[in-house]
mmCIF file of C-alpha atoms and ligand atoms in Angstrom:
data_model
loop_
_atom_site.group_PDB
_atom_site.id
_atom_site.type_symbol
_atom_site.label_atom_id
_atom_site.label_comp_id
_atom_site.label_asym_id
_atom_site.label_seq_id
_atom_site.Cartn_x
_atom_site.Cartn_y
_atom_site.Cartn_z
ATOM 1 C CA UNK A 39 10.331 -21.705 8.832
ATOM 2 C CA UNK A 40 11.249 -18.329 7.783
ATOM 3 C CA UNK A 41 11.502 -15.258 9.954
ATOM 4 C CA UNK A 42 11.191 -11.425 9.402
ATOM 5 C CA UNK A 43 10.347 -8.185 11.413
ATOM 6 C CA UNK A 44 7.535 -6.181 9.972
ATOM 7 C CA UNK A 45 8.187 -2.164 9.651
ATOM 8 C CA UNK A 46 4.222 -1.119 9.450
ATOM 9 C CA UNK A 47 2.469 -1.191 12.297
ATOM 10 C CA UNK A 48 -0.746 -1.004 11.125
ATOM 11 C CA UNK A 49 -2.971 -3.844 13.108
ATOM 12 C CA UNK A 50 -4.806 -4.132 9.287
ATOM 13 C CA UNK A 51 -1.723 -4.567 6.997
ATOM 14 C CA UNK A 52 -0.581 -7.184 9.500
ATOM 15 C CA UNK A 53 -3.781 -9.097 10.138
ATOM 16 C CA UNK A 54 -3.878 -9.362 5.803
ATOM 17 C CA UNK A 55 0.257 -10.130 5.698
ATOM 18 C CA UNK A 56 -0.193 -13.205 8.461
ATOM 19 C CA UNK A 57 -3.102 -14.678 6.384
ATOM 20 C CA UNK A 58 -1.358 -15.095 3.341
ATOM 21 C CA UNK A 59 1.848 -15.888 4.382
ATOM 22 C CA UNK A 60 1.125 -18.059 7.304
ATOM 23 C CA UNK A 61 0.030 -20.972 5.223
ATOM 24 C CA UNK A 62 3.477 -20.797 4.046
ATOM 25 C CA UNK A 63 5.401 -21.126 7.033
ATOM 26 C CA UNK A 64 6.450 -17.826 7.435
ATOM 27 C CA UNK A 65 6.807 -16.163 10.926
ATOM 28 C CA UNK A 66 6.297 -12.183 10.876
ATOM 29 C CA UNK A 67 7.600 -10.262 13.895
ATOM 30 C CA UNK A 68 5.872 -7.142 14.749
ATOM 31 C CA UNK A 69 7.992 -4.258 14.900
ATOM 32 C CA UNK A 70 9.813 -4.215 18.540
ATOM 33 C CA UNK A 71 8.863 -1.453 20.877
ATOM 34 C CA UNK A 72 11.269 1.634 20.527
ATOM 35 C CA UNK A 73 12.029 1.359 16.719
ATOM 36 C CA UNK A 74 11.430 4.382 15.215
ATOM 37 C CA UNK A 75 9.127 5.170 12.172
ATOM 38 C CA UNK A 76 11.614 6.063 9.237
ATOM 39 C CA UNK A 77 11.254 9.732 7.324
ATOM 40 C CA UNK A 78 9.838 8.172 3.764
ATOM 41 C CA UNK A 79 13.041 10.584 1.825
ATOM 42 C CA UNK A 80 13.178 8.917 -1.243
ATOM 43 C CA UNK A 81 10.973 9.241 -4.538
ATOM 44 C CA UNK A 82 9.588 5.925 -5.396
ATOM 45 C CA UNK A 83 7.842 3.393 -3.376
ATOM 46 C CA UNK A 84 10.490 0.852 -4.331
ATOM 47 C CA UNK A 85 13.061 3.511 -3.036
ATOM 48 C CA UNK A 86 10.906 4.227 0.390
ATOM 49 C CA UNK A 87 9.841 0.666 1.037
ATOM 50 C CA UNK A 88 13.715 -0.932 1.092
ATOM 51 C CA UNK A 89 14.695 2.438 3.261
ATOM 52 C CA UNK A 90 12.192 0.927 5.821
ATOM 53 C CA UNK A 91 13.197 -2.794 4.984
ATOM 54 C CA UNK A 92 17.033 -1.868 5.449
ATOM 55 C CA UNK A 93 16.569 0.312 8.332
ATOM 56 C CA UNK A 94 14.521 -2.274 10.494
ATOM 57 C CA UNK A 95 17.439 -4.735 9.201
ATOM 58 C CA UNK A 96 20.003 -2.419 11.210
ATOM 59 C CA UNK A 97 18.251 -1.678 14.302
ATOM 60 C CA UNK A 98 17.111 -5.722 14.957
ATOM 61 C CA UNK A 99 19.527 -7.464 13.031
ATOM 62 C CA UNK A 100 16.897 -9.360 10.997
ATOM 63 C CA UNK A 101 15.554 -9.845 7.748
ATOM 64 C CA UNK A 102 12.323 -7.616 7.517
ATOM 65 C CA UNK A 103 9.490 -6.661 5.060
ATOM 66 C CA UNK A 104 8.207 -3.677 4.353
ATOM 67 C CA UNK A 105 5.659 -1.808 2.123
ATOM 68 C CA UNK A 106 4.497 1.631 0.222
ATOM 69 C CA UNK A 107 1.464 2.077 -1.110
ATOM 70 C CA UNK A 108 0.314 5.194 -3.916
ATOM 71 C CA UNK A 109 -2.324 6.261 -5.227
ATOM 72 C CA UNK A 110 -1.361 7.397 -9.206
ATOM 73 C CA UNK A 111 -3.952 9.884 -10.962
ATOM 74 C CA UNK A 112 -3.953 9.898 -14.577
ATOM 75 C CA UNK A 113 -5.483 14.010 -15.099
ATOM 76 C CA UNK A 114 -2.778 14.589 -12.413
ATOM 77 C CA UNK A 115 0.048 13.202 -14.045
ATOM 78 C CA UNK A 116 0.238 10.555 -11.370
ATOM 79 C CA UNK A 117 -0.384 12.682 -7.801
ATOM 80 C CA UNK A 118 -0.438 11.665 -5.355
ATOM 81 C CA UNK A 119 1.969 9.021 -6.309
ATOM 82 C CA UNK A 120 4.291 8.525 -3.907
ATOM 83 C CA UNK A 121 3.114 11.752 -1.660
ATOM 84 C CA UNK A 122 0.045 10.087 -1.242
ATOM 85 C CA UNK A 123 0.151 10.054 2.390
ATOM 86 C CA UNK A 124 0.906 13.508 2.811
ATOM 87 C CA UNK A 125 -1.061 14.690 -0.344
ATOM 88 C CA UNK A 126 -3.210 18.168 1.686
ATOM 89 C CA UNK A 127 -0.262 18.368 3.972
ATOM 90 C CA UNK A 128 1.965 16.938 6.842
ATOM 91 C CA UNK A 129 -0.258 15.619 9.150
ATOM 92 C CA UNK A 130 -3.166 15.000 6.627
ATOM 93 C CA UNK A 131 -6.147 12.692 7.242
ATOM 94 C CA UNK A 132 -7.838 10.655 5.050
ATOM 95 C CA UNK A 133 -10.416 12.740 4.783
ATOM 96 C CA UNK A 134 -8.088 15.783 3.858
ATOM 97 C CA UNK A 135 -6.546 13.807 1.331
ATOM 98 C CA UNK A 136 -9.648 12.681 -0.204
ATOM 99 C CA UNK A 137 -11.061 15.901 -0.119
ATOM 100 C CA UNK A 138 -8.220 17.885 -2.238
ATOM 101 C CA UNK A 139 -8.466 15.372 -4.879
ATOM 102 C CA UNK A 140 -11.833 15.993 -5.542
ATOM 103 C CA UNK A 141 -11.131 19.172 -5.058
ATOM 104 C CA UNK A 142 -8.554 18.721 -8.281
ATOM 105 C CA UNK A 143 -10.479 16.657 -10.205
ATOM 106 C CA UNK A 144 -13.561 18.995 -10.092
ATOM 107 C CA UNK A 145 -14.732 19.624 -13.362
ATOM 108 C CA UNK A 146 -12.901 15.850 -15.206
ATOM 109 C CA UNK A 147 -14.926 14.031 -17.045
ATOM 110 C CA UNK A 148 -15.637 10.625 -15.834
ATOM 111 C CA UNK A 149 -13.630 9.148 -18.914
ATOM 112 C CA UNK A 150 -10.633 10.859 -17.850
ATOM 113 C CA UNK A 151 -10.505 9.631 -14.084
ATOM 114 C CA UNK A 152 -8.385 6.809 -14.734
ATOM 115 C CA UNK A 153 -6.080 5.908 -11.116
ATOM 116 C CA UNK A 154 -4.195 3.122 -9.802
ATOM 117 C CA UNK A 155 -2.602 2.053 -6.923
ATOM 118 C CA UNK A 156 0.635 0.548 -6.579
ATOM 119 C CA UNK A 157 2.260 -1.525 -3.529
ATOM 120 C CA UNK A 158 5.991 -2.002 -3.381
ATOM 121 C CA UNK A 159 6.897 -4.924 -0.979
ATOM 122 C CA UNK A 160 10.548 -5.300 -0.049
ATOM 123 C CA UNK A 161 12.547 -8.221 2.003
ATOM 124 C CA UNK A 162 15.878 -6.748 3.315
ATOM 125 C CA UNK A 163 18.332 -9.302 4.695
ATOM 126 C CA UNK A 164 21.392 -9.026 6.994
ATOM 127 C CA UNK A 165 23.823 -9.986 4.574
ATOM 128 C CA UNK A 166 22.621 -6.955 2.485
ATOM 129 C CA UNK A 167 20.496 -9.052 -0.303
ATOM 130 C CA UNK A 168 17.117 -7.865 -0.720
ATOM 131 C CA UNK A 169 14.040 -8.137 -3.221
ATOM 132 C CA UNK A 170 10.780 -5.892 -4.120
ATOM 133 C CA UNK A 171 7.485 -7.017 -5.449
ATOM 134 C CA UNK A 172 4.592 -4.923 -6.754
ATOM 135 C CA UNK A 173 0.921 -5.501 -6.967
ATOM 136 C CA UNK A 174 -1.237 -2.783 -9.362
ATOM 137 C CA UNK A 175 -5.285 -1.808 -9.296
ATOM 138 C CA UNK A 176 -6.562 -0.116 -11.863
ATOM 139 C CA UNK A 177 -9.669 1.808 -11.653
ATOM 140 C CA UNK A 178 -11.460 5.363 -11.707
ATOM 141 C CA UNK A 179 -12.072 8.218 -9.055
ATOM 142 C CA UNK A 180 -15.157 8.404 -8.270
ATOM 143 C CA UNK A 181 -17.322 11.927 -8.439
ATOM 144 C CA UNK A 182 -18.024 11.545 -4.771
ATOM 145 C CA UNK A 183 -17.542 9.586 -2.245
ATOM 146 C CA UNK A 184 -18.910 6.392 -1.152
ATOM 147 C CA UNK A 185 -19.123 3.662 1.478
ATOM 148 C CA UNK A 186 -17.608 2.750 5.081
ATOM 149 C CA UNK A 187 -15.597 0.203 4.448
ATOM 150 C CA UNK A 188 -11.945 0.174 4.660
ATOM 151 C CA UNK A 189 -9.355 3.500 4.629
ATOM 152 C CA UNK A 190 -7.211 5.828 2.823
ATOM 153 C CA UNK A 191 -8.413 6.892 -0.454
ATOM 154 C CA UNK A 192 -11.071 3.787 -0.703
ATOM 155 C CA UNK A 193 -14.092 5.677 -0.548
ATOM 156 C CA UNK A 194 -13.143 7.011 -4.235
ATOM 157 C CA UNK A 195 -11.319 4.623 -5.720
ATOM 158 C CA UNK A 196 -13.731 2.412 -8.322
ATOM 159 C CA UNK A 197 -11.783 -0.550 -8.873
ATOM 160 C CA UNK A 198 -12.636 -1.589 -12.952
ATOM 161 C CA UNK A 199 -14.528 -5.569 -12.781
ATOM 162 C CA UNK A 200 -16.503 -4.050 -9.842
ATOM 163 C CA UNK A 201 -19.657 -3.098 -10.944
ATOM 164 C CA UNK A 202 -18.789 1.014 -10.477
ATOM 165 C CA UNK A 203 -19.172 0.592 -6.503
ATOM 166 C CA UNK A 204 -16.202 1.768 -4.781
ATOM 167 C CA UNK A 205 -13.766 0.088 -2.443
ATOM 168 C CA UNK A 206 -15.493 1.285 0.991
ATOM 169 C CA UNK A 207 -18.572 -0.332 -1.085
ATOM 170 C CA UNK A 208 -16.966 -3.639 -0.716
ATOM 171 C CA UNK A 209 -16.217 -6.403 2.438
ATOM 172 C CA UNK A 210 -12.904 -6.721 3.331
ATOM 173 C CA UNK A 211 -12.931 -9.910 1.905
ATOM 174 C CA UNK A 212 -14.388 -8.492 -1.591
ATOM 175 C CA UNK A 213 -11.702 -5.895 -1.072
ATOM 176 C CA UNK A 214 -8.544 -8.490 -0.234
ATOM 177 C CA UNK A 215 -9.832 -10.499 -3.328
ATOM 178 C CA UNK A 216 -8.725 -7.791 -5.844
ATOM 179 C CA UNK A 217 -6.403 -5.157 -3.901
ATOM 180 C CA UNK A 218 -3.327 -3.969 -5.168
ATOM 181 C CA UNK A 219 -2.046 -5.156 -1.717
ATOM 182 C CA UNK A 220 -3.429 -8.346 -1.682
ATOM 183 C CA UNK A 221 -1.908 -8.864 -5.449
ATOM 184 C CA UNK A 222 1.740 -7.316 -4.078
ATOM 185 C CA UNK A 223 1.255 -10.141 -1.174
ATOM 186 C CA UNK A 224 0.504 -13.208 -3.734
ATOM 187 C CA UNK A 225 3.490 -12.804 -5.040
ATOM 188 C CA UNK A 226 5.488 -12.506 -2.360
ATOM 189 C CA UNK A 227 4.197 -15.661 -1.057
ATOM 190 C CA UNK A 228 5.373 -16.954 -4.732
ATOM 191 C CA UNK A 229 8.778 -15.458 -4.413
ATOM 192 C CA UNK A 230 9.193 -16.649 -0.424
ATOM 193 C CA UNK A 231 8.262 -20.162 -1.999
ATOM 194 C CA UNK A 232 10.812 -20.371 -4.529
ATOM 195 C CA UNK A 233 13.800 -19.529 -2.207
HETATM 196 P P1 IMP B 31 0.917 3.481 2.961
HETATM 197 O O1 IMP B 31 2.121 3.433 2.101
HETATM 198 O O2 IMP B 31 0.216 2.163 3.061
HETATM 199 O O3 IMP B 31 1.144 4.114 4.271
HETATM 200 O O4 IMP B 31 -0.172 4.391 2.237
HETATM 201 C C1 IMP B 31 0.098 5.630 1.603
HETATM 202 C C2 IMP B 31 -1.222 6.352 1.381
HETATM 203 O O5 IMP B 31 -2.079 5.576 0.536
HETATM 204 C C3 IMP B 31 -2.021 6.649 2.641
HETATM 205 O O6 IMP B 31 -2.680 7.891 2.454
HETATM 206 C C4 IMP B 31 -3.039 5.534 2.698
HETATM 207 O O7 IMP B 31 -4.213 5.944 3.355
HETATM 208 C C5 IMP B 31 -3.287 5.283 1.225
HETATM 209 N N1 IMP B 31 -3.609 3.868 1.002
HETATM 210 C C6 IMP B 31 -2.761 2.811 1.152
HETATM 211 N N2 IMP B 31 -3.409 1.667 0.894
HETATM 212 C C7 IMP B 31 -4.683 2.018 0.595
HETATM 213 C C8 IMP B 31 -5.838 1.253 0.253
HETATM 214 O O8 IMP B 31 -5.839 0.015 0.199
HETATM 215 N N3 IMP B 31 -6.959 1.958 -0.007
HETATM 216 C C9 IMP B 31 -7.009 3.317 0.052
HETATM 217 N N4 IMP B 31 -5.975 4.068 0.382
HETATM 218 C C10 IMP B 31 -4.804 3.418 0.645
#
């Protein structure tokens, strides 16, 4: 069996990690107590993911995973990107976020609200190897927002194939069926099975 440390600590990402890769045989380690969250510095979430990957590598001494997730608007020439997180400001909330990108999309036409989002995976190991995988939805930003489901930007993002409703408009299980996350994941799982 396979072993790594997770960096996030988000009780969501690692509910969705463990189901897909614990058919597998793979063990994932929640983040020990006392580690430090890591200053995302660089400017791609390849670049920010393996700075978490390696730096959770140093500090346990094990092979760990780690992920970035943006949010890439077309009219915006791909803001938030990799500032998603921090899009209205250190310290944003999801709310603030979603509400300056209405804010900057007030006034687009609906056929020019094309987004995606994009998760980076990396797997950092102690001898120094690592890998990155990606998984990519493509949709539209909705005029408003809509639905309680889920988090983040979800409650404007329209993935395409979904009938227009948004991602807060579907289960979590509608949701892990399409998401750029679960997609990243799936082929993890594929590259974890080949090694
Ligand atoms: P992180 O890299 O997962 O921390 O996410 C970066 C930003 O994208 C944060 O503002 C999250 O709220 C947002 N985000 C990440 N994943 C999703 C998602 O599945 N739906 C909506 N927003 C997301």
């Amino acid at each position: 069996m396979s072993r790594f440390v997770l960096a996030t600590a988000n009780p969501h990402k690692v509910t969705e990690m463990r189901a897909v890769l614990a058919p597998l045989g793979v063990d994932l380690v929640d983040r020990p107590r006392g580690v430090p969250d890591v200053d995302e510095t660089e400017d791609s979430l390849e670049g920010n993911a393996l700075l978490k990957a390696r730096a959770l590598v140093r500090s346990t001494g094990q092979a760990a995973i780690a992920d970035d997730t943006g949010l890439f608007v077309d009219a915006l020439d791909g803001r938030p990107g990799v500032l998603s997180a921090r899009y209205a400001g250190a310290g944003a909330t999801d709310h603030d976020n979603v509400v300056k990108l209405l804010v900057e999309l007030d006034g687009v036409d609906v056929d020019r609200r094309g987004a995606h989002f994009t998760t980076v995976i990396c797997v950092a190991h102690p001898n120094g190897t690592w890998f990155c995988v990606e998984g990519v939805l493509e949709g539209t930003i909705a005029a408003r927002p809509a639905g309680e489901q889920g988090f983040g930007y979800d409650p404007v993002f329209a993935p395409f194939g979904q009938g227009g409703r948004t991602l807060a408009e579907l289960t979590p299980d509608q949701k892990n069926a399409v998401s750029h996350r679960a997609l990243a994941l799936r082929a993890l799982a594929l590259e974890l099975a080949q090694r």
